[in-house]
GROMACS .gro file of N, CA and C in nm:
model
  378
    1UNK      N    1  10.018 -12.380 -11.172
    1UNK     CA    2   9.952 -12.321 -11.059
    1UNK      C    3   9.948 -12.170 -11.079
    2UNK      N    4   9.820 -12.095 -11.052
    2UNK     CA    5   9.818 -11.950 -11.077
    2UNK      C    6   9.755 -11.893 -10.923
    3UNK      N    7   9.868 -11.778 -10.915
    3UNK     CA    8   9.822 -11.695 -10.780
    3UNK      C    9   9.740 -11.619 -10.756
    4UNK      N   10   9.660 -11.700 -10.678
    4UNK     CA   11   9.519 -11.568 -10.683
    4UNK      C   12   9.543 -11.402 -10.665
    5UNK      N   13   9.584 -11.370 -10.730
    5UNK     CA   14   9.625 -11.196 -10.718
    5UNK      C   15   9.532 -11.124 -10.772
    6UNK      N   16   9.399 -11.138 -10.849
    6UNK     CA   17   9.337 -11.050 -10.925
    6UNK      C   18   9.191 -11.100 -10.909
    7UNK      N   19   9.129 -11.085 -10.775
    7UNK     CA   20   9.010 -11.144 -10.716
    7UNK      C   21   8.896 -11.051 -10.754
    8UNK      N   22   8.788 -11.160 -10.811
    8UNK     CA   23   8.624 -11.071 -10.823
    8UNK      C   24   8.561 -11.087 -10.703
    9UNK      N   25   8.515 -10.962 -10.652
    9UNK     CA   26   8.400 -10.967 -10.539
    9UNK      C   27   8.283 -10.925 -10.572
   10UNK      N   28   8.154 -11.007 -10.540
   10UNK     CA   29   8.040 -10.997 -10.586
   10UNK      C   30   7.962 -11.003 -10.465
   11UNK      N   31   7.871 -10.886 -10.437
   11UNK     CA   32   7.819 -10.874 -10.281
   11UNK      C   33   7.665 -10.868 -10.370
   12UNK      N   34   7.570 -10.940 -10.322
   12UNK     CA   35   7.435 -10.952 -10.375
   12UNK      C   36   7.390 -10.937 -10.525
   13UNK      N   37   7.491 -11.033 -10.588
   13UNK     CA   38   7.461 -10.994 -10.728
   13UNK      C   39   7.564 -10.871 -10.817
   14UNK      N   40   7.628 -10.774 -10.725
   14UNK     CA   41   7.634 -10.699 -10.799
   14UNK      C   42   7.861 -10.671 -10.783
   15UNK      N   43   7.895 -10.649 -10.874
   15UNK     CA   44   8.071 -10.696 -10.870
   15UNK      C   45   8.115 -10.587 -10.795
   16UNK      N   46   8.204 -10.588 -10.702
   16UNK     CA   47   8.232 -10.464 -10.611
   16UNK      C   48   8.385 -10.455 -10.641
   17UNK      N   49   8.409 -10.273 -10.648
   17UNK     CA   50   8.498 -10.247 -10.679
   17UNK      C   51   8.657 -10.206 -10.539
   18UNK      N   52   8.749 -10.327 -10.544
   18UNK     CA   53   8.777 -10.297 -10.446
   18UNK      C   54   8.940 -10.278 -10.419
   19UNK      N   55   9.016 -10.222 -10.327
   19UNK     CA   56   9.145 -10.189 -10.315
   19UNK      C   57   9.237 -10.311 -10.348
   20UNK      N   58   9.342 -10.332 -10.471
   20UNK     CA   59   9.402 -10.456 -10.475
   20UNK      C   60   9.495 -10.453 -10.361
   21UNK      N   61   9.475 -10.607 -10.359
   21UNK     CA   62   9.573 -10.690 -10.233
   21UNK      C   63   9.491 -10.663 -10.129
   22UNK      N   64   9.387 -10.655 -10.128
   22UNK     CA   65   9.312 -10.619  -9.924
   22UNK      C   66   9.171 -10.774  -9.964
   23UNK      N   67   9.189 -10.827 -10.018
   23UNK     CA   68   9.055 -10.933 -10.013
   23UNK      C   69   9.115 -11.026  -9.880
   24UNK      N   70   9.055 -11.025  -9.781
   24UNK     CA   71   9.092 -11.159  -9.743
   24UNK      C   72   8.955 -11.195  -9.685
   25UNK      N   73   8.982 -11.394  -9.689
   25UNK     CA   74   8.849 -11.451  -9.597
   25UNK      C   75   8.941 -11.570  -9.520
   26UNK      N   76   8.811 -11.640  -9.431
   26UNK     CA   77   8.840 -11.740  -9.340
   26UNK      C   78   8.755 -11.838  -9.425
   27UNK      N   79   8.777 -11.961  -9.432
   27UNK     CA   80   8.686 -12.046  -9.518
   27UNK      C   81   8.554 -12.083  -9.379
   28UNK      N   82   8.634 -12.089  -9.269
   28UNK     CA   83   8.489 -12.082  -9.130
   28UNK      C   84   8.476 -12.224  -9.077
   29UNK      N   85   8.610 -12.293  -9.122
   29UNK     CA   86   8.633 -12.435  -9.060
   29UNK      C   87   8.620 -12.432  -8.905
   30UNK      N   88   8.666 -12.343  -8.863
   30UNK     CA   89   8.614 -12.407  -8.722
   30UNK      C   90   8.789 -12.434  -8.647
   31UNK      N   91   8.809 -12.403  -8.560
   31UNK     CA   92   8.922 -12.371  -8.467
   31UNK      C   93   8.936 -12.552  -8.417
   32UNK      N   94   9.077 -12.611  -8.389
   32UNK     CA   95   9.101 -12.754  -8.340
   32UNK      C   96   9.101 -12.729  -8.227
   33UNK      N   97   9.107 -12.836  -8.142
   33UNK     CA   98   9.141 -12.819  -7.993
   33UNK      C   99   9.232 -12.934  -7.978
   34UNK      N  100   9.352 -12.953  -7.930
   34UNK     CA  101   9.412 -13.050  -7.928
   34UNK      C  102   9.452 -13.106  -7.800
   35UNK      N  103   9.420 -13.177  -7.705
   35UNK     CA  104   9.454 -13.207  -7.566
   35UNK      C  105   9.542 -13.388  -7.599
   36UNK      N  106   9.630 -13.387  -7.462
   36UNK     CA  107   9.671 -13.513  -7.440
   36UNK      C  108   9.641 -13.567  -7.304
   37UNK      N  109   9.606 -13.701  -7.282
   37UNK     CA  110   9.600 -13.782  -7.208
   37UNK      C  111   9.698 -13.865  -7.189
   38UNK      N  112   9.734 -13.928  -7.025
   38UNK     CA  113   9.791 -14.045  -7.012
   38UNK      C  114   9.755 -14.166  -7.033
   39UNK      N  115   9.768 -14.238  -7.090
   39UNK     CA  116   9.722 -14.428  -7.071
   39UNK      C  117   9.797 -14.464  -6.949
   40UNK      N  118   9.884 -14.406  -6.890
   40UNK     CA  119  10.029 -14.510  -6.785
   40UNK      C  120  10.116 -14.564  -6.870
   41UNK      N  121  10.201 -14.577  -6.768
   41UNK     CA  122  10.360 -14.631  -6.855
   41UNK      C  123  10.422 -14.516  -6.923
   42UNK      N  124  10.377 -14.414  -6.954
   42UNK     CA  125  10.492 -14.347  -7.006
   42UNK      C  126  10.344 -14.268  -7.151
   43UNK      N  127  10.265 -14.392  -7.183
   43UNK     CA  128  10.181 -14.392  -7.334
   43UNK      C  129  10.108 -14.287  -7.293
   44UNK      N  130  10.094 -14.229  -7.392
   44UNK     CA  131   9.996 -14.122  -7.426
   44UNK      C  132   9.898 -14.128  -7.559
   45UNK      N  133   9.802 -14.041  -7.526
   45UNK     CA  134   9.662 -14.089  -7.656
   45UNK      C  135   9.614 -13.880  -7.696
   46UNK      N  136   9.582 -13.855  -7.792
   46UNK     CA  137   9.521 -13.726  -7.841
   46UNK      C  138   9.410 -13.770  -7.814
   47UNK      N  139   9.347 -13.627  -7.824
   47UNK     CA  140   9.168 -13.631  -7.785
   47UNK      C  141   9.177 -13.517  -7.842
   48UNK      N  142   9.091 -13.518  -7.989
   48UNK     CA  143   9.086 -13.401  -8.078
   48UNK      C  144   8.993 -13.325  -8.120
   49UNK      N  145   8.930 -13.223  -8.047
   49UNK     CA  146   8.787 -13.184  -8.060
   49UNK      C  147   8.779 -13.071  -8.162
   50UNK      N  148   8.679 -13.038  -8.217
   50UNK     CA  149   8.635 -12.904  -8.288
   50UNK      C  150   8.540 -12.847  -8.168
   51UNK      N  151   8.583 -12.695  -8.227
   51UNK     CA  152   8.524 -12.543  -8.185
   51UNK      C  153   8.415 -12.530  -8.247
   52UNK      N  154   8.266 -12.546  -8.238
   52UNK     CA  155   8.198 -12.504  -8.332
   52UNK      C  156   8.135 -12.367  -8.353
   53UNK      N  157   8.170 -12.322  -8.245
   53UNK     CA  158   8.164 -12.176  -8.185
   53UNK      C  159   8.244 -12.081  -8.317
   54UNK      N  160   8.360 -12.127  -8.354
   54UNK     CA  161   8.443 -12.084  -8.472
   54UNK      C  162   8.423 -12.095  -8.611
   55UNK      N  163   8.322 -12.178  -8.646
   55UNK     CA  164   8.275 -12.227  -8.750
   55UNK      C  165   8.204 -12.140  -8.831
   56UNK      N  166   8.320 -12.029  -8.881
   56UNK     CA  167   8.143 -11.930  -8.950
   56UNK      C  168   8.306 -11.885  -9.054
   57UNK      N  169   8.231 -11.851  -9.157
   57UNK     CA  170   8.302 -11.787  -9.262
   57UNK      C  171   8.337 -11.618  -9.255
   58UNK      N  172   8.456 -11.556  -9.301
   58UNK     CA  173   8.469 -11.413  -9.275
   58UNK      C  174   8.527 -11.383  -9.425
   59UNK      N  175   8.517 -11.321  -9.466
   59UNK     CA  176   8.537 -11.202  -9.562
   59UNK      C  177   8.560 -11.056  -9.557
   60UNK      N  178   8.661 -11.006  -9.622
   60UNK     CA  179   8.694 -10.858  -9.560
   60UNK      C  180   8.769 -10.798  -9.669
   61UNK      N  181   8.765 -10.686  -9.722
   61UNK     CA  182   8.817 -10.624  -9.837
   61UNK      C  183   8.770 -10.471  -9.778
   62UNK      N  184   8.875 -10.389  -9.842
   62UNK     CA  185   8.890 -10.277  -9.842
   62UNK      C  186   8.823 -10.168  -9.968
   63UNK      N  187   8.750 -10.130  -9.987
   63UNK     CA  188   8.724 -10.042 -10.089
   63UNK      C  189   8.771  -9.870 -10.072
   64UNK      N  190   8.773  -9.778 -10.171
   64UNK     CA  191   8.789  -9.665 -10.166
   64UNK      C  192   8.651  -9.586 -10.125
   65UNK      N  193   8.669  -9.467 -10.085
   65UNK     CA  194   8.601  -9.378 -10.019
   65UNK      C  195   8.510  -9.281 -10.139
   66UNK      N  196   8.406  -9.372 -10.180
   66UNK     CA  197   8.357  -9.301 -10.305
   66UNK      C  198   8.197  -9.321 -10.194
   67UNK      N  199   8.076  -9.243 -10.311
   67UNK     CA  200   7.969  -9.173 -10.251
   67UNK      C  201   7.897  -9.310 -10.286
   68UNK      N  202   7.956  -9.384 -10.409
   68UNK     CA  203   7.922  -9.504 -10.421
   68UNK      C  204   7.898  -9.671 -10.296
   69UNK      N  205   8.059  -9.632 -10.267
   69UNK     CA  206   8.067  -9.744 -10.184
   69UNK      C  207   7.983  -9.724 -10.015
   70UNK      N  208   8.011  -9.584  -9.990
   70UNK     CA  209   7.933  -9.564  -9.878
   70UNK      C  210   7.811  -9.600  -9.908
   71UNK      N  211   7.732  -9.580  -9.997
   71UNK     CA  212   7.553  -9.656  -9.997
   71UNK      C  213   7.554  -9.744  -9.979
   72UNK      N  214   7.642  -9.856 -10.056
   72UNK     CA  215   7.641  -9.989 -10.072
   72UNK      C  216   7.644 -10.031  -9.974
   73UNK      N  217   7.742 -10.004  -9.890
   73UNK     CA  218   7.841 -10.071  -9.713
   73UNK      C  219   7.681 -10.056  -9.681
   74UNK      N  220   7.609  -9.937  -9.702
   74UNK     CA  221   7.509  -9.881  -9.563
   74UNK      C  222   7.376 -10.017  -9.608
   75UNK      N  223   7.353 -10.049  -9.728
   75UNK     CA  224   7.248 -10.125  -9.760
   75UNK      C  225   7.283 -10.255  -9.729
   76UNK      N  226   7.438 -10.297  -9.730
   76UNK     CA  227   7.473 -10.474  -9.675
   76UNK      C  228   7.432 -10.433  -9.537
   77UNK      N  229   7.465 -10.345  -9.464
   77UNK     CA  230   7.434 -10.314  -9.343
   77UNK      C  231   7.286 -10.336  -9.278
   78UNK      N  232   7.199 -10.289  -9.341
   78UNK     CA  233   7.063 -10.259  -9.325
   78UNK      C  234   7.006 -10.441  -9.369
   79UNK      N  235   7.088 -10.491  -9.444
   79UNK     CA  236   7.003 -10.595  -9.516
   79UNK      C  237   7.072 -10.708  -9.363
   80UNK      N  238   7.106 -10.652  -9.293
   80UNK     CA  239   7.171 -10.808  -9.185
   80UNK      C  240   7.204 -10.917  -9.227
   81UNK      N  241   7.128 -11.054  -9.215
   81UNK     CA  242   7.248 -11.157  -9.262
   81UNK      C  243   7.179 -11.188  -9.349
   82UNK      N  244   7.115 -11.099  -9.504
   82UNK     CA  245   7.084 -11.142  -9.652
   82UNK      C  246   7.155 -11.108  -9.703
   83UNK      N  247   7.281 -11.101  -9.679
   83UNK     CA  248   7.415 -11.043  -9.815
   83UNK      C  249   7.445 -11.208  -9.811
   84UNK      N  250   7.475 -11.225  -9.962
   84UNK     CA  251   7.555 -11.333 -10.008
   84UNK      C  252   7.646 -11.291 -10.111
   85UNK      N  253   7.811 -11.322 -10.071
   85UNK     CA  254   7.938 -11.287 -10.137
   85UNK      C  255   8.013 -11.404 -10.204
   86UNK      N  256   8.043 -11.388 -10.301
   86UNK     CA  257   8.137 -11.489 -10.385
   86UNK      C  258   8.235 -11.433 -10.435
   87UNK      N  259   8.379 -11.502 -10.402
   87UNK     CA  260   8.467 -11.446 -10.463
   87UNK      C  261   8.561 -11.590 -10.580
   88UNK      N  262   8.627 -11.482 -10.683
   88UNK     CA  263   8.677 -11.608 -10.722
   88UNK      C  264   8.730 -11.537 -10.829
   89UNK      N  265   8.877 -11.605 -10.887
   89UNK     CA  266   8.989 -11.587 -10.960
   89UNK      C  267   8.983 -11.625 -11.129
   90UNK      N  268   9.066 -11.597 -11.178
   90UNK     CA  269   9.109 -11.634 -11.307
   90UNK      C  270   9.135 -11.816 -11.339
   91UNK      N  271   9.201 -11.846 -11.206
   91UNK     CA  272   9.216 -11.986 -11.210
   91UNK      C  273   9.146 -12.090 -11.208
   92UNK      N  274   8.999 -12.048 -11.180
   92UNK     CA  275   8.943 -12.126 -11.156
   92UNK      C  276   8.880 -12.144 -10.969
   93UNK      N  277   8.942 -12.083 -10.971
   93UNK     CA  278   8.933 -12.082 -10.779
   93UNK      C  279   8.777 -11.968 -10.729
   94UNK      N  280   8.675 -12.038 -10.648
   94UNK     CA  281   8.519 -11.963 -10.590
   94UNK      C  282   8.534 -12.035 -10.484
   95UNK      N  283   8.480 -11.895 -10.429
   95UNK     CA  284   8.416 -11.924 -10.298
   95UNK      C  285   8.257 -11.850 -10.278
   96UNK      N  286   8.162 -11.942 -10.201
   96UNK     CA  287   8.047 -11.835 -10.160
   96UNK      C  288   8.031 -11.821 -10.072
   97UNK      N  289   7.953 -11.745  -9.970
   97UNK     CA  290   7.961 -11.747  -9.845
   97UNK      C  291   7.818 -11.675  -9.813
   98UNK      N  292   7.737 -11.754  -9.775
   98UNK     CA  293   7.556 -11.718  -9.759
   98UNK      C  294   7.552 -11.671  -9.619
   99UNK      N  295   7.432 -11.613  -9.607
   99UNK     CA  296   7.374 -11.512  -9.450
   99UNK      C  297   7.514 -11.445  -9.409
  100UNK      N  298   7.543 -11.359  -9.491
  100UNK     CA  299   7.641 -11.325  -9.423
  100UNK      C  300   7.626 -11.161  -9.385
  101UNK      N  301   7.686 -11.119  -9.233
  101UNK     CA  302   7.640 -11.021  -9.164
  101UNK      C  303   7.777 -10.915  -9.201
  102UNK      N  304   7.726 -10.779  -9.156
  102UNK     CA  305   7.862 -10.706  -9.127
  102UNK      C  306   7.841 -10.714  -8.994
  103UNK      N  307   7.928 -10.729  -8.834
  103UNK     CA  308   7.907 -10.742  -8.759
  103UNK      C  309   7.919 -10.595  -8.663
  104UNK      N  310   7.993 -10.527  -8.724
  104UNK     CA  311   8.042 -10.419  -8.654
  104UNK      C  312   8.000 -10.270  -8.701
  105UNK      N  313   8.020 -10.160  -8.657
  105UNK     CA  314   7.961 -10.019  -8.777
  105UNK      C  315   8.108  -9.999  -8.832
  106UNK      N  316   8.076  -9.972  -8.934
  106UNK     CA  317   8.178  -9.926  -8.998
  106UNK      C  318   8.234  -9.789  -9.016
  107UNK      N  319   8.424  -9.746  -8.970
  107UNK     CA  320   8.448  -9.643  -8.980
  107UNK      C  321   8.464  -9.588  -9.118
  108UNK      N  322   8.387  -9.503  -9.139
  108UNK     CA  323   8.454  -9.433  -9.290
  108UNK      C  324   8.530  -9.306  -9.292
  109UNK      N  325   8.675  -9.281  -9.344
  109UNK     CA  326   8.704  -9.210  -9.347
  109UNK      C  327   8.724  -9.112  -9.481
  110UNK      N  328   8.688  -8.984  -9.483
  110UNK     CA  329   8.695  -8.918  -9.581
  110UNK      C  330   8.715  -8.814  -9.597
  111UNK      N  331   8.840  -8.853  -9.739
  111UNK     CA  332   8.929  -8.710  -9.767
  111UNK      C  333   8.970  -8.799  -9.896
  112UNK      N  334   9.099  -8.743 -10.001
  112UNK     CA  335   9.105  -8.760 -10.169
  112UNK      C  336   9.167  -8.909 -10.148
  113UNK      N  337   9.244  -8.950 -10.037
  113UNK     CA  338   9.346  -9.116 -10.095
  113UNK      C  339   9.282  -9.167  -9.939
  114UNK      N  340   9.159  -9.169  -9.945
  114UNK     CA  341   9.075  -9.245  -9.842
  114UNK      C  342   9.028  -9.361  -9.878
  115UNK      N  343   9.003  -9.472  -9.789
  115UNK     CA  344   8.934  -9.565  -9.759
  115UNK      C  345   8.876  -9.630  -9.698
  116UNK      N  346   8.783  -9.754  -9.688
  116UNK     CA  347   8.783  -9.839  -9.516
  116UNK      C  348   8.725  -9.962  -9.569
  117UNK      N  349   8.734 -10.017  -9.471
  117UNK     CA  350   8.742 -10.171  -9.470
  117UNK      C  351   8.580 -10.208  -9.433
  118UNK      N  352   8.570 -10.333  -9.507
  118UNK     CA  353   8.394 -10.391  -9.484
  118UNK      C  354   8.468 -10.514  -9.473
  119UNK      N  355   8.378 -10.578  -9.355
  119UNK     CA  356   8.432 -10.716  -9.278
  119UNK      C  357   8.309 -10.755  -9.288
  120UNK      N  358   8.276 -10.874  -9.334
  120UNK     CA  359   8.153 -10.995  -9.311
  120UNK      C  360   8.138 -11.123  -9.233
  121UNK      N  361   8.095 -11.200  -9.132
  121UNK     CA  362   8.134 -11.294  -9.090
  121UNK      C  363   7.971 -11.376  -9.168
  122UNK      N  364   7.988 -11.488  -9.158
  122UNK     CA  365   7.883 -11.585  -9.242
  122UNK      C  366   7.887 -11.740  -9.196
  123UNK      N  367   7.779 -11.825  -9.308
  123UNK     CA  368   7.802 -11.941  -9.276
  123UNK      C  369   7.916 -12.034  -9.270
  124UNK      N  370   8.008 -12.121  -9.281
  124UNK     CA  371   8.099 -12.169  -9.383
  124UNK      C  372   8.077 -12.157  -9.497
  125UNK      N  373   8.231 -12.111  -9.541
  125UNK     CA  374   8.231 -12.119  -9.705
  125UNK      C  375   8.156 -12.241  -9.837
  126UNK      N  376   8.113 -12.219  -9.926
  126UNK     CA  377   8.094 -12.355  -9.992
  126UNK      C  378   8.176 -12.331 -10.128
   0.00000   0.00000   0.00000
């Protein structure tokens, strides 16, 4: 078994260079809901629904504060939900994640050991 520690991110084709240890995603399964009912006597039964409201994929990595990454953030931005991201390891381990939006503006901060974070939410993972 090998630990995904050394992840490629690829935002429209092109490999993005980004802060190690900050990749994270949601695969976009979708939140459980778990309720119980009585039968009587004491018996009880689950009733197990999905959220589909929750069902969307997220992706989020941190890059450094270069003149580079600010264009890039600003063009996933501009392009709305035509960014498609794939990430994936040494091990063998991908993920893709199509229409995927940045949902929020992004803060950038800048000065020499700067950075900021780009968050995507999307379809489910495939």
């Amino acid at each position: 078994m090998v630990a995904l520690a050394s992840p490629t991110v690829v935002v429209n084709g092109d490999v993005v260079a980004i802060k190690p240890n900050s990749l994270k995603f949601k695969e976009g399964q979708g939140d459980r809901n778990v309720r119980t009912q009585s039968t009587g006597g004491g018996a009880v039964t689950q009733v197990i629904t999905e959220d589909v409201e929750t069902q969307r994929g997220m992706v989020s990595f941190t890059v450094l504060t270069t003149s580079d990454a600010v264009e890039k953030s600003r063009t996933w931005q501009r392009n709305k939900e035509a960014n498609t991201i794939e990430i994936s390891d040494r091990g063998g381990f991908a993920r893709s994640f199509q229409s995927a939006i940045i949902v929020s503006d992004l803060e950038k901060a800048l000065g020499a050991d700067q950075d900021f974070e780009v968050e995507f939410e999307s379809k489910p993972a495939v």
